[in-house]
Amino acid sequence: YKGFNEEILDPLYTALPKTCKKTWLYGNHENWVEQAVDKNPHLEGLIEIENYIDLKNWVKIKYNDIHKIGKMYFVHGLYTNQYHAAKTVNVVEKNIFYGHAHDCQTFTKITLVNNEPHIGVSIPCACDINPNYMRNKPNKWVNGFMTFYLENNGNFNHYIVIANKGHFIYNGVKY
């Protein structure tokens, strides 16, 4: 938790305006902590995320609940199969964005009734793409993030940015 606070949250708080609305989507890792406490009650109060990460000014979304912003829906992620973006958009039938799979995948579905597109987007991760437990096995994980612009009517444009070896180009600027 200390590393997450120092390396992720502290720089984020420095960069964001104080009025920025922040949303935390609980995922499988937080759920694993809850399962560990349920199986080992003596750990209660010692390992829960809320005891180490200050989320009091965040909107908190429960594990597998969906959060709506305009015509965009966000969830931690439901599937990791080969075509998880297609599976997710076919189940949700909305514009759905998630990060659970740690890769970059997009699927578009057009509805028959009003010809409205629905997209499913797997957002890249901001983590070690070769963690020790993977034992150097090839995987589909990529580093990156997503930005989006939202219109007053709920329409949006989203942009996936892929980072390569700690660098990326956004709006023509290398970071």
Tab-separated table of C-alpha atoms in Angstrom, residues 30-155:
chain	number	residue	atom	x	y	z
A	30	GLU	CA	-9.615	-5.858	-3.585
A	31	ASN	CA	-12.018	-8.790	-3.583
A	32	TRP	CA	-9.119	-11.151	-2.816
A	33	VAL	CA	-8.352	-9.059	0.276
A	34	GLU	CA	-11.975	-9.367	1.421
A	35	GLN	CA	-11.911	-13.133	0.808
A	36	ALA	CA	-8.682	-13.441	2.808
A	37	VAL	CA	-10.270	-11.589	5.744
A	38	ASP	CA	-13.404	-13.766	5.511
A	39	LYS	CA	-11.273	-16.936	5.617
A	40	ASN	CA	-8.901	-15.548	8.268
A	41	PRO	CA	-10.913	-13.333	10.659
A	42	HIS	CA	-7.776	-12.616	12.705
A	43	LEU	CA	-6.630	-10.411	9.780
A	44	GLU	CA	-9.631	-8.087	10.117
A	45	GLY	CA	-8.470	-4.498	10.453
A	46	LEU	CA	-4.938	-5.332	9.271
A	47	ILE	CA	-5.040	-5.662	5.481
A	48	GLU	CA	-8.175	-3.940	4.164
A	49	ILE	CA	-7.568	-1.347	1.471
A	50	GLU	CA	-9.589	1.334	3.275
A	51	ASN	CA	-7.101	1.231	6.174
A	52	TYR	CA	-4.172	2.179	3.947
A	53	ILE	CA	-5.558	4.138	0.997
A	54	ASP	CA	-7.553	7.308	1.578
A	55	LEU	CA	-10.699	6.985	-0.528
A	56	LYS	CA	-12.951	9.329	1.463
A	57	ASN	CA	-13.309	11.812	-1.433
A	58	TRP	CA	-13.745	9.143	-4.091
A	59	VAL	CA	-16.918	7.713	-5.578
A	60	LYS	CA	-16.592	4.006	-4.778
A	61	ILE	CA	-18.098	1.384	-7.101
A	62	LYS	CA	-18.527	-2.148	-5.733
A	63	TYR	CA	-16.863	-5.103	-7.431
A	64	ASN	CA	-18.644	-5.873	-10.734
A	65	ASP	CA	-21.088	-2.964	-10.350
A	66	ILE	CA	-21.267	-0.654	-13.344
A	67	HIS	CA	-20.602	3.093	-13.222
A	68	LYS	CA	-22.197	5.370	-15.838
A	69	ILE	CA	-20.734	8.604	-17.211
A	70	GLY	CA	-22.785	9.992	-20.093
A	71	LYS	CA	-23.216	7.170	-22.609
A	72	MET	CA	-20.145	5.386	-21.216
A	73	TYR	CA	-20.335	2.525	-18.715
A	74	PHE	CA	-17.368	1.400	-16.638
A	75	VAL	CA	-16.761	-1.858	-14.776
A	76	HIS	CA	-13.565	-3.420	-13.446
A	77	GLY	CA	-14.021	-6.279	-15.898
A	78	LEU	CA	-15.985	-9.476	-16.248
A	79	TYR	CA	-14.114	-11.702	-18.709
A	80	THR	CA	-10.560	-12.574	-19.788
A	81	ASN	CA	-11.220	-14.993	-22.645
A	82	GLN	CA	-9.694	-14.422	-26.103
A	83	TYR	CA	-12.560	-12.213	-27.316
A	84	HIS	CA	-13.500	-10.594	-23.996
A	85	ALA	CA	-14.368	-7.189	-25.517
A	86	ALA	CA	-16.983	-8.863	-27.739
A	87	LYS	CA	-18.278	-10.970	-24.844
A	88	THR	CA	-18.539	-7.922	-22.580
A	89	VAL	CA	-20.353	-5.659	-25.060
A	90	ASN	CA	-22.708	-8.503	-26.022
A	91	VAL	CA	-23.648	-9.072	-22.368
A	92	VAL	CA	-23.865	-5.405	-21.315
A	93	GLU	CA	-25.254	-4.061	-24.619
A	94	LYS	CA	-23.901	-0.576	-23.891
A	95	ASN	CA	-20.601	1.261	-24.431
A	96	ILE	CA	-18.536	-0.573	-21.828
A	97	PHE	CA	-14.966	0.145	-20.682
A	98	TYR	CA	-12.897	-2.013	-18.340
A	99	GLY	CA	-9.310	-2.831	-17.378
A	100	HIS	CA	-9.400	-6.310	-15.861
A	101	ALA	CA	-7.698	-8.074	-18.786
A	102	HIS	CA	-4.597	-5.765	-18.766
A	103	ASP	CA	-4.604	-5.628	-22.562
A	104	CYS	CA	-5.962	-3.437	-25.345
A	105	GLN	CA	-8.963	-4.864	-27.153
A	106	THR	CA	-11.983	-3.245	-28.813
A	107	PHE	CA	-15.195	-4.634	-30.244
A	108	THR	CA	-18.059	-2.751	-31.897
A	109	LYS	CA	-21.647	-3.968	-32.152
A	110	ILE	CA	-24.332	-2.135	-34.139
A	111	THR	CA	-27.923	-2.522	-32.937
A	112	LEU	CA	-30.528	-3.475	-35.517
A	113	VAL	CA	-33.333	-1.285	-34.191
A	114	ASN	CA	-31.743	2.168	-34.268
A	115	ASN	CA	-28.349	1.451	-35.845
A	116	GLU	CA	-26.626	2.628	-32.663
A	117	PRO	CA	-23.044	1.464	-32.097
A	118	HIS	CA	-22.025	-0.080	-28.797
A	119	ILE	CA	-18.327	-0.546	-28.120
A	120	GLY	CA	-16.491	-2.733	-25.656
A	121	VAL	CA	-13.008	-1.513	-24.748
A	122	SER	CA	-10.373	-3.227	-22.649
A	123	ILE	CA	-8.119	-0.464	-21.296
A	124	PRO	CA	-4.385	-1.257	-20.975
A	125	CYS	CA	-2.844	-1.562	-17.516
A	126	ALA	CA	-0.444	0.561	-15.509
A	127	CYS	CA	1.461	-2.300	-13.910
A	128	ASP	CA	4.392	-4.642	-14.342
A	129	ILE	CA	3.600	-6.555	-17.540
A	130	ASN	CA	5.977	-9.368	-16.571
A	131	PRO	CA	5.270	-10.019	-12.874
A	132	ASN	CA	7.252	-12.732	-11.049
A	133	TYR	CA	4.298	-15.107	-10.814
A	134	MET	CA	4.052	-15.202	-14.638
A	135	ARG	CA	7.599	-16.672	-14.772
A	136	ASN	CA	8.452	-14.856	-18.041
A	137	LYS	CA	5.568	-16.486	-19.926
A	138	PRO	CA	4.384	-14.513	-22.957
A	139	ASN	CA	1.112	-12.673	-22.373
A	140	LYS	CA	-1.050	-10.012	-24.004
A	141	TRP	CA	-0.588	-7.358	-21.325
A	142	VAL	CA	0.385	-3.833	-22.378
A	143	ASN	CA	0.988	-0.637	-20.441
A	144	GLY	CA	-1.201	2.303	-21.231
A	145	PHE	CA	-4.284	4.271	-20.313
A	146	MET	CA	-7.388	5.850	-21.762
A	147	THR	CA	-8.572	9.434	-21.918
A	148	PHE	CA	-11.981	10.593	-23.051
A	149	TYR	CA	-13.937	13.711	-23.821
A	150	LEU	CA	-17.600	13.878	-22.913
A	151	GLU	CA	-20.202	16.103	-24.544
A	152	ASN	CA	-23.184	17.505	-22.611
A	153	ASN	CA	-25.514	15.097	-24.445
A	154	GLY	CA	-23.501	12.070	-23.212
A	155	ASN	CA	-21.693	11.404	-26.488
